[in-house]
Coordinates of C-alpha atoms in Angstrom, one line a residue:
X21 CA 38.5 51.5 -23.4
X22 CA 35.5 52.9 -25.3
X23 CA 33.2 51.8 -22.3
X24 CA 35.3 53.3 -20.2
X25 CA 35.1 57.0 -21.8
X26 CA 31.0 56.3 -22.2
X27 CA 30.5 55.8 -18.6
X28 CA 32.6 59.0 -17.8
X29 CA 30.6 60.9 -20.3
X30 CA 27.0 59.2 -19.7
X31 CA 27.4 59.7 -15.5
X32 CA 27.2 56.5 -14.6
X33 CA 31.0 56.1 -13.7
X34 CA 31.5 56.2 -9.8
X35 CA 34.0 58.5 -8.5
X36 CA 35.5 54.9 -7.9
X37 CA 35.6 54.3 -11.2
X38 CA 37.5 57.1 -12.6
X39 CA 39.7 57.0 -9.9
X40 CA 40.7 53.5 -11.0
X41 CA 40.9 54.0 -14.1
X42 CA 43.3 57.4 -13.8
X43 CA 45.5 54.7 -11.4
X44 CA 45.7 51.9 -13.4
X45 CA 46.3 53.7 -16.7
X46 CA 48.4 57.2 -16.6
X47 CA 51.5 58.1 -15.6
X48 CA 52.1 59.5 -12.3
X49 CA 53.3 63.4 -14.3
X50 CA 50.2 62.8 -16.2
X51 CA 47.8 61.6 -12.9
X52 CA 49.6 65.0 -11.0
X53 CA 48.4 67.1 -14.1
X54 CA 44.4 65.5 -13.9
X55 CA 44.5 66.3 -9.9
X56 CA 45.9 69.8 -10.5
X57 CA 42.9 70.7 -12.5
X58 CA 40.2 68.7 -11.1
X59 CA 41.3 70.9 -7.5
X60 CA 41.4 74.6 -9.5
X61 CA 37.8 74.9 -9.9
X62 CA 39.0 77.8 -12.2
X63 CA 40.8 75.7 -14.5
X64 CA 38.3 72.9 -14.8
X65 CA 35.9 75.8 -16.2
X66 CA 38.2 77.1 -18.1
X67 CA 38.8 73.3 -20.2
X68 CA 35.2 72.4 -19.6
X69 CA 33.5 75.8 -21.6
X70 CA 36.4 75.3 -24.2
X71 CA 35.0 74.6 -28.1
X72 CA 37.0 71.5 -28.4
X73 CA 35.6 70.3 -24.9
X74 CA 32.2 71.1 -25.8
X75 CA 32.4 69.2 -29.2
X76 CA 34.3 66.2 -27.8
X77 CA 31.0 66.2 -25.4
X78 CA 28.2 66.5 -28.1
X79 CA 30.6 63.3 -29.6
X80 CA 30.5 61.1 -26.7
X81 CA 26.6 61.5 -26.1
X82 CA 25.7 60.0 -29.4

C-alpha cells in the first residue's frame, strides 16, 4: 500500500493506476465523494491548499 501512495505523490502513478486503486479499495460512498471533489476544481484547490494537505505532501516527498 505504501508503494501506491508513494507513486501517487511522486507523480509516477498513471490515471489508470489511481482509478484502479480507487475502484478496488474504496466503498461506493467514498468513490462518489472522491469523484465529486475531483470534478470541482474549487473544492480540489481548497483541499490541496489546506495546511494539513500541505504537511502530508511534504512528508510523502521525503
